[in-house]
Amino acid sequence: MSITSPHLGSPSGEWTDARLLYALEEVVEKELNRHLKVTKDWMPHEYVPWSDGRNFPGFFEDGEAWEKGQSKVSEVGRIALVVNLLTEDNLPSYHHEIATLFGRDGAWGTWVHRWTAEEGRHGIVMRDYLLASRAVDPDKLEEFRMSHMSEGFESDNRHSMLHTVAYVAFQELATRVSHRNTGHHSGDPVCDRMLARIATDENLHMIFYRNLLKAAFEFAPDLTMQAVRDVVVGFRMPGHGMPGFERAAAQMAIGEVYNMRIHHDDVLAPVIRFLKIMEIDGLGPEGMKAQEELGLYMGGLDAEARKFDEKLAARKARMAARAGA
């Protein structure tokens, strides 16, 4: 991956991953320091309703088998919580991916480890909440975890550091939105509070990568534009390989936790608008082509989202009519 750039004083004048990593090092250090100043440490155990917990069958004679009615969580909340937790469970693979691409030294390495430590809290608190509140079947949850983690995770963007930066700028926001909406639709204020805390972390992670992406546009605008185009057009959530993901994603879409409209309006559009990506000028032929294709894709996605909105509204009307009959 390389592109001719007038910003480099090297004889070849080509951007490579190694050169971009070096060029962005100061930006990473600046963003890391900013992040450490604004982020707040928090204790996962403080968000878990431990007093609701009781023994499960197994080694304990007084163990009580799990039943769906034991939890306050709504059906769509339960589905989304499992998807969100299984996504967080693959943290070892995510760490491996970004540590391989970004390195373990300097500001990049410090960020990689800090990000991993912060993300680790999310899986801890979500699992503890789910088990203490009996929101999901613990046996099935563990079976899903084993199956999902045994498959491992390979990023669609592992071939390129710049594609990875572009991807996580959008993906961290997508995760924030998914957690926040899951909390809103969970039916349990305790769950909502926990996921709001997680969403705060995810938003700060998004800001880090978004600002890094902004700097990448300044160094290599054509190459960065192509990376953003590729990532947006081929975007998939990191949990796409988990058992039953397609069905769960469909239920989350209908339940308005995460769907096409939310993806367009609350994830893609805000980042594109903040960075003024569609207003960047002075691009070369490949950059201009990528910018045009990105615009066309966003227009097409908006049109598809409108169709989805209409179908969802019709479904709600049918359900309301049945309820009133």
Short mmCIF file of C-alpha atoms in Angstrom, two decimals, residues 1-318:
data_model
loop_
_atom_site.label_atom_id
_atom_site.label_comp_id
_atom_site.label_asym_id
_atom_site.label_seq_id
_atom_site.Cartn_x
_atom_site.Cartn_y
_atom_site.Cartn_z
CA MET A 1 0.00 0.00 0.00
CA SER A 2 1.60 3.27 -1.07
CA ILE A 3 0.85 6.51 -2.80
CA THR A 4 3.05 9.27 -4.18
CA SER A 5 2.96 12.29 -1.89
CA PRO A 6 4.62 15.70 -2.07
CA HIS A 7 4.70 15.83 1.74
CA LEU A 8 7.51 13.32 2.00
CA GLY A 9 11.07 14.37 1.46
CA SER A 10 12.24 10.85 0.70
CA PRO A 11 13.57 9.99 -2.78
CA SER A 12 10.75 7.54 -3.48
CA GLY A 13 8.03 9.88 -2.19
CA GLU A 14 5.78 6.98 -1.30
CA TRP A 15 3.62 6.54 1.80
CA THR A 16 3.90 3.12 3.41
CA ASP A 17 2.43 1.82 6.65
CA ALA A 18 5.80 2.26 8.36
CA ARG A 19 6.14 5.87 7.22
CA LEU A 20 2.58 6.71 8.20
CA LEU A 21 3.10 5.16 11.64
CA TYR A 22 6.16 7.34 12.10
CA ALA A 23 4.47 10.46 10.73
CA LEU A 24 1.45 10.01 13.03
CA GLU A 25 3.48 9.25 16.18
CA GLU A 26 3.31 12.82 17.51
CA VAL A 27 -0.44 12.94 16.87
CA VAL A 28 -0.88 9.65 18.73
CA GLU A 29 1.09 11.01 21.69
CA LYS A 30 -0.97 14.19 21.74
CA GLU A 31 -4.26 12.29 21.54
CA LEU A 32 -3.11 9.79 24.16
CA ASN A 33 -2.29 12.59 26.61
CA ARG A 34 -5.63 14.25 25.91
CA HIS A 35 -7.43 10.95 26.42
CA LEU A 36 -5.71 10.27 29.75
CA LYS A 37 -6.70 13.75 30.99
CA VAL A 38 -10.40 13.42 30.18
CA THR A 39 -11.06 9.73 30.83
CA LYS A 40 -12.12 8.58 34.29
CA ASP A 41 -11.34 5.23 35.84
CA TRP A 42 -14.35 3.31 37.08
CA MET A 43 -14.97 0.09 38.97
CA PRO A 44 -16.94 -2.61 37.10
CA HIS A 45 -18.13 -4.22 40.34
CA GLU A 46 -19.94 -1.01 41.32
CA TYR A 47 -22.34 -1.38 38.39
CA VAL A 48 -23.43 -4.97 39.11
CA PRO A 49 -26.57 -5.79 41.17
CA TRP A 50 -24.84 -8.43 43.27
CA SER A 51 -27.76 -8.68 45.72
CA ASP A 52 -29.92 -10.07 42.88
CA GLY A 53 -27.51 -12.97 42.37
CA ARG A 54 -27.96 -16.54 43.53
CA ASN A 55 -26.37 -19.90 42.87
CA PHE A 56 -26.85 -21.83 39.65
CA PRO A 57 -27.13 -25.64 39.56
CA GLY A 58 -23.90 -27.60 39.50
CA PHE A 59 -21.71 -27.79 42.58
CA PHE A 60 -24.24 -26.00 44.79
CA GLU A 61 -27.15 -28.00 46.20
CA ASP A 62 -29.26 -24.87 46.48
CA GLY A 63 -28.61 -23.91 42.85
CA GLU A 64 -31.58 -22.54 40.95
CA ALA A 65 -31.94 -23.24 37.23
CA TRP A 66 -32.16 -20.26 34.88
CA GLU A 67 -35.56 -19.24 33.50
CA LYS A 68 -36.34 -16.37 31.18
CA GLY A 69 -38.88 -14.86 33.58
CA GLN A 70 -36.25 -14.27 36.26
CA SER A 71 -34.91 -11.19 34.48
CA LYS A 72 -36.29 -7.69 33.98
CA VAL A 73 -34.54 -7.40 30.63
CA SER A 74 -36.66 -7.21 27.47
CA GLU A 75 -36.30 -9.77 24.70
CA VAL A 76 -34.50 -7.41 22.32
CA GLY A 77 -32.34 -6.26 25.21
CA ARG A 78 -31.35 -9.84 25.96
CA ILE A 79 -30.43 -10.52 22.33
CA ALA A 80 -28.41 -7.32 22.04
CA LEU A 81 -26.62 -7.90 25.34
CA VAL A 82 -25.42 -11.31 24.17
CA VAL A 83 -24.22 -9.90 20.84
CA ASN A 84 -22.48 -7.00 22.55
CA LEU A 85 -20.81 -9.21 25.15
CA LEU A 86 -19.62 -11.81 22.65
CA THR A 87 -18.14 -8.96 20.63
CA GLU A 88 -16.26 -7.73 23.70
CA ASP A 89 -15.12 -11.29 24.46
CA ASN A 90 -12.89 -11.34 21.39
CA LEU A 91 -10.66 -8.66 22.91
CA PRO A 92 -7.54 -10.90 22.77
CA SER A 93 -7.90 -11.12 18.99
CA TYR A 94 -8.53 -7.39 18.64
CA HIS A 95 -5.45 -6.65 20.74
CA HIS A 96 -3.37 -8.93 18.56
CA GLU A 97 -4.63 -7.20 15.41
CA ILE A 98 -3.87 -3.64 16.48
CA ALA A 99 -0.63 -4.51 18.29
CA THR A 100 0.60 -6.14 15.08
CA LEU A 101 -0.38 -3.14 12.95
CA PHE A 102 0.40 -0.27 15.33
CA GLY A 103 3.32 -1.81 17.24
CA ARG A 104 4.06 -2.11 20.94
CA ASP A 105 6.58 0.71 21.27
CA GLY A 106 6.32 4.43 21.88
CA ALA A 107 3.02 6.28 21.98
CA TRP A 108 1.41 3.74 19.65
CA GLY A 109 2.23 0.88 22.02
CA THR A 110 1.10 2.80 25.08
CA TRP A 111 -2.24 3.49 23.40
CA VAL A 112 -2.69 -0.14 22.31
CA HIS A 113 -2.26 -1.40 25.87
CA ARG A 114 -4.34 1.37 27.43
CA TRP A 115 -7.18 0.78 24.98
CA THR A 116 -7.07 -2.95 25.68
CA ALA A 117 -7.18 -2.40 29.45
CA GLU A 118 -10.18 -0.08 29.15
CA GLU A 119 -12.04 -2.43 26.81
CA GLY A 120 -11.41 -5.29 29.25
CA ARG A 121 -13.68 -3.60 31.78
CA HIS A 122 -16.58 -3.79 29.37
CA GLY A 123 -16.58 -7.56 29.10
CA ILE A 124 -16.09 -7.92 32.87
CA VAL A 125 -19.01 -5.73 33.89
CA MET A 126 -21.39 -7.04 31.21
CA ARG A 127 -20.82 -10.69 32.09
CA ASP A 128 -21.13 -10.02 35.82
CA TYR A 129 -24.36 -8.10 35.23
CA LEU A 130 -25.84 -10.81 33.02
CA LEU A 131 -25.10 -13.54 35.54
CA ALA A 132 -26.09 -11.64 38.68
CA SER A 133 -29.36 -10.41 37.14
CA ARG A 134 -30.02 -13.74 35.35
CA ALA A 135 -30.66 -11.85 32.12
CA VAL A 136 -29.51 -14.75 29.89
CA ASP A 137 -29.09 -18.51 30.00
CA PRO A 138 -25.57 -18.90 31.46
CA ASP A 139 -24.96 -22.28 29.83
CA LYS A 140 -25.81 -21.02 26.35
CA LEU A 141 -23.82 -17.84 26.94
CA GLU A 142 -20.71 -19.90 27.73
CA GLU A 143 -21.32 -22.19 24.75
CA PHE A 144 -21.57 -19.15 22.47
CA ARG A 145 -18.41 -17.67 23.97
CA MET A 146 -16.42 -20.84 23.44
CA SER A 147 -17.66 -21.20 19.87
CA HIS A 148 -17.05 -17.57 18.98
CA MET A 149 -13.58 -17.30 20.51
CA SER A 150 -12.51 -20.66 19.11
CA GLU A 151 -13.10 -19.27 15.63
CA GLY A 152 -10.87 -16.29 16.37
CA PHE A 153 -11.12 -12.97 14.58
CA GLU A 154 -9.45 -11.61 11.49
CA SER A 155 -10.15 -8.01 10.59
CA ASP A 156 -11.24 -7.15 7.07
CA ASN A 157 -8.66 -4.35 7.28
CA ARG A 158 -5.65 -6.22 8.65
CA HIS A 159 -3.78 -5.57 5.39
CA SER A 160 -3.50 -1.84 6.07
CA MET A 161 -2.79 0.34 9.07
CA LEU A 162 -4.63 3.25 7.46
CA HIS A 163 -7.70 1.15 6.68
CA THR A 164 -7.67 -0.01 10.30
CA VAL A 165 -7.58 3.56 11.62
CA ALA A 166 -10.47 4.46 9.32
CA TYR A 167 -12.44 1.39 10.39
CA VAL A 168 -12.11 1.90 14.14
CA ALA A 169 -13.07 5.58 13.80
CA PHE A 170 -16.48 4.37 12.66
CA GLN A 171 -16.62 1.08 14.57
CA GLU A 172 -16.02 2.62 18.00
CA LEU A 173 -18.95 4.96 17.38
CA ALA A 174 -21.07 2.06 16.16
CA THR A 175 -20.29 0.16 19.36
CA ARG A 176 -21.15 3.20 21.47
CA VAL A 177 -24.49 3.57 19.72
CA SER A 178 -25.27 -0.14 20.02
CA HIS A 179 -24.52 -0.19 23.76
CA ARG A 180 -26.48 3.00 24.41
CA ASN A 181 -29.54 1.84 22.48
CA THR A 182 -29.40 -1.58 24.12
CA GLY A 183 -29.57 0.14 27.49
CA HIS A 184 -32.52 2.28 26.41
CA HIS A 185 -34.44 -0.77 25.18
CA SER A 186 -33.40 -3.14 27.97
CA GLY A 187 -36.25 -2.36 30.34
CA ASP A 188 -33.84 -2.33 33.30
CA PRO A 189 -32.47 0.98 34.68
CA VAL A 190 -29.47 -0.87 36.16
CA CYS A 191 -28.58 -2.24 32.73
CA ASP A 192 -29.10 1.19 31.16
CA ARG A 193 -26.72 2.81 33.66
CA MET A 194 -24.05 0.15 33.09
CA LEU A 195 -24.19 0.45 29.31
CA ALA A 196 -24.15 4.25 29.50
CA ARG A 197 -20.84 3.98 31.37
CA ILE A 198 -19.45 1.65 28.70
CA ALA A 199 -20.72 3.94 25.94
CA THR A 200 -18.79 6.85 27.48
CA ASP A 201 -15.56 4.89 27.06
CA GLU A 202 -16.42 3.94 23.49
CA ASN A 203 -17.08 7.57 22.62
CA LEU A 204 -13.66 8.61 23.89
CA HIS A 205 -12.07 5.81 21.86
CA MET A 206 -13.93 7.05 18.79
CA ILE A 207 -12.64 10.60 19.35
CA PHE A 208 -9.06 9.30 19.54
CA TYR A 209 -9.30 7.47 16.23
CA ARG A 210 -11.37 10.17 14.54
CA ASN A 211 -8.71 12.76 15.35
CA LEU A 212 -6.04 10.38 14.13
CA LEU A 213 -7.96 9.95 10.88
CA LYS A 214 -8.13 13.73 10.53
CA ALA A 215 -4.35 13.90 10.76
CA ALA A 216 -4.00 11.11 8.21
CA PHE A 217 -6.05 13.20 5.74
CA GLU A 218 -3.55 16.02 6.20
CA PHE A 219 -0.56 13.75 5.50
CA ALA A 220 -1.96 11.53 2.74
CA PRO A 221 -5.38 12.79 1.60
CA ASP A 222 -5.76 10.56 -1.45
CA LEU A 223 -4.77 7.39 0.31
CA THR A 224 -6.90 8.21 3.35
CA MET A 225 -9.92 8.98 1.17
CA GLN A 226 -9.57 5.59 -0.52
CA ALA A 227 -9.30 3.88 2.87
CA VAL A 228 -12.45 5.61 4.15
CA ARG A 229 -14.32 4.69 0.97
CA ASP A 230 -13.30 1.05 1.28
CA VAL A 231 -14.16 0.86 4.98
CA VAL A 232 -17.55 2.55 4.69
CA VAL A 233 -18.66 0.52 1.67
CA GLY A 234 -17.53 -2.80 3.16
CA PHE A 235 -18.31 -2.07 6.81
CA ARG A 236 -19.10 -5.03 9.06
CA MET A 237 -19.37 -5.09 12.84
CA PRO A 238 -16.61 -7.15 14.52
CA GLY A 239 -19.13 -9.66 15.87
CA HIS A 240 -20.32 -10.72 12.42
CA GLY A 241 -18.81 -14.21 12.78
CA MET A 242 -20.54 -15.17 16.02
CA PRO A 243 -23.17 -17.96 16.15
CA GLY A 244 -26.59 -16.74 14.98
CA PHE A 245 -25.37 -13.22 14.25
CA GLU A 246 -27.59 -12.65 11.20
CA ARG A 247 -30.77 -13.52 13.07
CA ALA A 248 -29.75 -11.50 16.11
CA ALA A 249 -28.83 -8.52 13.91
CA ALA A 250 -32.25 -8.67 12.24
CA GLN A 251 -33.99 -8.68 15.63
CA MET A 252 -31.84 -5.78 16.81
CA ALA A 253 -32.73 -3.89 13.62
CA ILE A 254 -36.46 -4.35 14.18
CA GLY A 255 -36.04 -3.48 17.85
CA GLU A 256 -34.27 -0.23 16.83
CA VAL A 257 -31.07 -1.07 18.66
CA TYR A 258 -29.00 -1.00 15.48
CA ASN A 259 -30.23 -0.86 11.90
CA MET A 260 -29.57 0.79 8.54
CA ARG A 261 -31.06 4.12 9.54
CA ILE A 262 -29.07 4.24 12.77
CA HIS A 263 -25.90 3.17 10.94
CA HIS A 264 -26.31 5.96 8.39
CA ASP A 265 -27.52 8.76 10.66
CA ASP A 266 -25.71 8.07 13.93
CA VAL A 267 -22.46 6.40 12.85
CA LEU A 268 -21.30 7.10 9.30
CA ALA A 269 -22.72 10.58 8.73
CA PRO A 270 -21.43 12.18 11.97
CA VAL A 271 -17.81 11.16 11.35
CA ILE A 272 -17.94 12.13 7.67
CA ARG A 273 -19.55 15.45 8.56
CA PHE A 274 -17.16 16.25 11.44
CA LEU A 275 -14.09 15.62 9.29
CA LYS A 276 -15.70 17.41 6.32
CA ILE A 277 -14.65 14.48 4.16
CA MET A 278 -16.95 15.36 1.28
CA GLU A 279 -15.55 18.92 1.21
CA ILE A 280 -11.86 17.98 0.96
CA ASP A 281 -10.36 19.39 -2.23
CA GLY A 282 -6.99 19.23 -3.94
CA LEU A 283 -7.25 15.47 -4.34
CA GLY A 284 -5.62 13.48 -7.09
CA PRO A 285 -7.62 11.34 -9.55
CA GLU A 286 -7.86 8.30 -7.23
CA GLY A 287 -8.80 10.42 -4.24
CA MET A 288 -11.50 12.25 -6.22
CA LYS A 289 -12.87 8.94 -7.46
CA ALA A 290 -13.00 7.56 -3.92
CA GLN A 291 -14.71 10.71 -2.64
CA GLU A 292 -17.34 10.51 -5.38
CA GLU A 293 -17.96 6.82 -4.75
CA LEU A 294 -18.29 7.49 -1.01
CA GLY A 295 -20.93 10.13 -1.71
CA LEU A 296 -22.83 7.81 -4.02
CA TYR A 297 -22.74 5.03 -1.45
CA MET A 298 -24.05 7.28 1.32
CA GLY A 299 -26.88 8.39 -0.93
CA GLY A 300 -27.75 4.80 -1.76
CA LEU A 301 -27.61 3.78 1.90
CA ASP A 302 -29.93 6.63 2.84
CA ALA A 303 -32.41 5.46 0.20
CA GLU A 304 -32.25 1.89 1.50
CA ALA A 305 -32.71 3.20 5.04
CA ARG A 306 -35.87 5.02 3.96
CA LYS A 307 -37.28 1.77 2.62
CA PHE A 308 -36.43 0.08 5.90
CA ASP A 309 -38.09 2.90 7.84
CA GLU A 310 -41.28 2.44 5.82
CA LYS A 311 -41.33 -1.31 6.43
CA LEU A 312 -40.69 -0.82 10.15
CA ALA A 313 -43.48 1.76 10.41
CA ALA A 314 -45.87 -0.60 8.61
CA ARG A 315 -44.90 -3.42 10.97
CA LYS A 316 -45.55 -1.22 14.01
CA ALA A 317 -48.94 -0.24 12.59
CA ARG A 318 -49.90 -3.90 12.12
#
